[in-house]
C-alpha positions as a printed Julia matrix, in Angstrom:
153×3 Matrix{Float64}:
 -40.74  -45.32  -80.64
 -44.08  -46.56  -81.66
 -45.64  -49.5   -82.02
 -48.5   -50.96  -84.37
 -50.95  -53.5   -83.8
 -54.34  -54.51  -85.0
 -57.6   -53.01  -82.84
 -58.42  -56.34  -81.51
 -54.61  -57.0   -80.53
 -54.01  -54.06  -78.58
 -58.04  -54.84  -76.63
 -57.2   -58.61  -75.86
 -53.16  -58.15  -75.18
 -52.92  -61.54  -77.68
 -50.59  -60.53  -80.42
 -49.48  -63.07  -82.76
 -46.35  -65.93  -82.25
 -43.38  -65.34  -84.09
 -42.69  -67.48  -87.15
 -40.22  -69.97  -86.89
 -37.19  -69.54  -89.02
 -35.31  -72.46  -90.65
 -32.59  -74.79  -89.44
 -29.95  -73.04  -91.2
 -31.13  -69.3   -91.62
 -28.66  -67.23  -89.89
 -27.32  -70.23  -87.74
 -23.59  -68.86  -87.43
 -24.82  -64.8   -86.93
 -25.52  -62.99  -83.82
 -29.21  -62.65  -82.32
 -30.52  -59.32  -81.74
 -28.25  -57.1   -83.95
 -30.47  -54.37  -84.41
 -31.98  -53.9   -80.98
 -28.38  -54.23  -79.78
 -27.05  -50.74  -82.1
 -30.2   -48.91  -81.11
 -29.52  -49.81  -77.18
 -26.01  -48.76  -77.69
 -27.65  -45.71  -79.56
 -29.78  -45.41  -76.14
 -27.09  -46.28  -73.71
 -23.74  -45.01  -72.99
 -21.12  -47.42  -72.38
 -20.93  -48.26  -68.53
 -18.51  -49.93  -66.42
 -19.54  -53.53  -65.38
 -21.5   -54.37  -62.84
 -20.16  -55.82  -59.15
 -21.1   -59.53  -60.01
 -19.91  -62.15  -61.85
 -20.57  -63.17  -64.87
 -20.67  -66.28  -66.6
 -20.69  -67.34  -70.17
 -24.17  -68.12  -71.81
 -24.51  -70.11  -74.85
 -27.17  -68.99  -77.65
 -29.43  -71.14  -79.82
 -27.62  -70.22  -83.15
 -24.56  -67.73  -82.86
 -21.24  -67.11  -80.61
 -22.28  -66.82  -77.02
 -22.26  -64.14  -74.6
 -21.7   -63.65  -71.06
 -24.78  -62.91  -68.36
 -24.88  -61.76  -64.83
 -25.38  -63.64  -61.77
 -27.23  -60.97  -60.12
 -28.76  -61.45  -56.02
 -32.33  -61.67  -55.99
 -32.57  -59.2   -53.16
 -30.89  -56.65  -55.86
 -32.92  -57.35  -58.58
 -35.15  -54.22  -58.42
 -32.37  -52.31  -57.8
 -30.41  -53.4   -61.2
 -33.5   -53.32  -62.77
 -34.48  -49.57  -62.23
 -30.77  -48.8   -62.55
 -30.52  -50.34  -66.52
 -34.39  -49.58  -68.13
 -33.78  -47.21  -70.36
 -37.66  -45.89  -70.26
 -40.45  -43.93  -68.63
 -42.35  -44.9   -67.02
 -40.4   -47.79  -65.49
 -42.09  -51.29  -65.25
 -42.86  -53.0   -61.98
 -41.08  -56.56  -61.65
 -44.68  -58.02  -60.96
 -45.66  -56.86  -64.38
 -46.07  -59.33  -67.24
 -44.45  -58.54  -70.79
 -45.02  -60.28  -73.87
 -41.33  -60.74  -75.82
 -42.32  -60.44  -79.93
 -39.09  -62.72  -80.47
 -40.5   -65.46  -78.03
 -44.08  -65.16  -78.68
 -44.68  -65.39  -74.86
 -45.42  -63.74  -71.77
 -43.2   -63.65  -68.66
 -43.16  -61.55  -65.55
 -40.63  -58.68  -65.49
 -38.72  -59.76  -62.59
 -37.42  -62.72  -64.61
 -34.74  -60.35  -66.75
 -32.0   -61.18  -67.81
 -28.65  -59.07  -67.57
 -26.17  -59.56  -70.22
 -22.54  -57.62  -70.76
 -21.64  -56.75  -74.15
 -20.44  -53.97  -76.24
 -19.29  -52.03  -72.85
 -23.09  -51.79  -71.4
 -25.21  -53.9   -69.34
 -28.44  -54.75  -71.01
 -31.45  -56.18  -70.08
 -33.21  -59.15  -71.86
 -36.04  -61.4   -71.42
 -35.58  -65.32  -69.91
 -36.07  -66.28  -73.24
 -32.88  -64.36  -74.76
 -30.81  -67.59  -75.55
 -33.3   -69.18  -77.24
 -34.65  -66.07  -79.78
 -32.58  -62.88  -78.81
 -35.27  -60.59  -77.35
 -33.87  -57.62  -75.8
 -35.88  -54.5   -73.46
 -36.62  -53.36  -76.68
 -39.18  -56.22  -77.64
 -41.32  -56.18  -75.1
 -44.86  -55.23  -74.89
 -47.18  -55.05  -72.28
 -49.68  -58.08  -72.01
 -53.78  -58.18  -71.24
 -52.56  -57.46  -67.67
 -50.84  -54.85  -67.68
 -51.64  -50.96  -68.24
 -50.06  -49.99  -71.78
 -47.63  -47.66  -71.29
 -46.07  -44.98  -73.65
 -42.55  -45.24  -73.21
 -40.45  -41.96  -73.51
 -36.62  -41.99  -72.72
 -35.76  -39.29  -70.06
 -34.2   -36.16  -70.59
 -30.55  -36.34  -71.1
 -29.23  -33.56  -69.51
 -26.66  -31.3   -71.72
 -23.57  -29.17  -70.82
């Protein structure tokens, strides 16, 4: 999975903000489609996790339901659903391309759909960005992200 961006981009860690779309583009259809069938490409469908969940509404779209998850299990969950390697820390900072801003890992979000539990920034109910959108920022070491071995009878 690669990822292009200009010379000076990838230097400073500034990449540009998303465009806006318009009022009505797409109002009524689910966020995230793509990134969603290449996570359940990723993923295997997993039972739910031990907390509850409670519905979250999107900015356009029907809305889905997220985790309440304790903040002394965060890192746990965390290293338990990222799908790559190397994993992040939760003090790193990511930039979400939906979003067009930085936040610190440890501010995921878990969502359940399609029988998995994926992660997604703080910013997934207003523009849909999933694991799969993030990029490191000026502070953080660029990784290259592999997925790990999947082990075969």
């Amino acid at each position: 999975m690669g990822i292009h961006c200009a010379e000076n981009e990838r230097e400073t860690g500034s990449f540009p903000a998303p465009q806006p779309r318009e009022e009505n583009e797409n109002s009524g259809e689910e966020m995230s489609i793509p990134e969603k069938e290449i996570l359940c490409q990723l993923l295997p469908e997993s039972d739910a996790l031990p907390y509850p969940l409670h519905s979250l509404a999107m900015s356009r779209g029907p809305s889905t339901r997220e985790y309440e998850l304790p903040e002394e299990k965060r890192e746990e969950i965390f290293r338990s659903l990222y799908p790559f390697t190397p994993s992040l820390s939760l003090k790193d900072r990511v930039y979400d391309l939906h979003q067009g801003e930085t936040f610190q890992v440890k501010e995921y979000r878990v969502i359940r759909e399609r029988n998995r539990n994926l992660l997604v920034s703080p910013f997934y109910p207003q523009t849909g960005g999933t694991v799969l959108d993030w990029l490191p920022d000026q502070n953080t070491s660029l990784h290259v992200l592999t997925l790990p071995k999947v082990q075969t009878p």
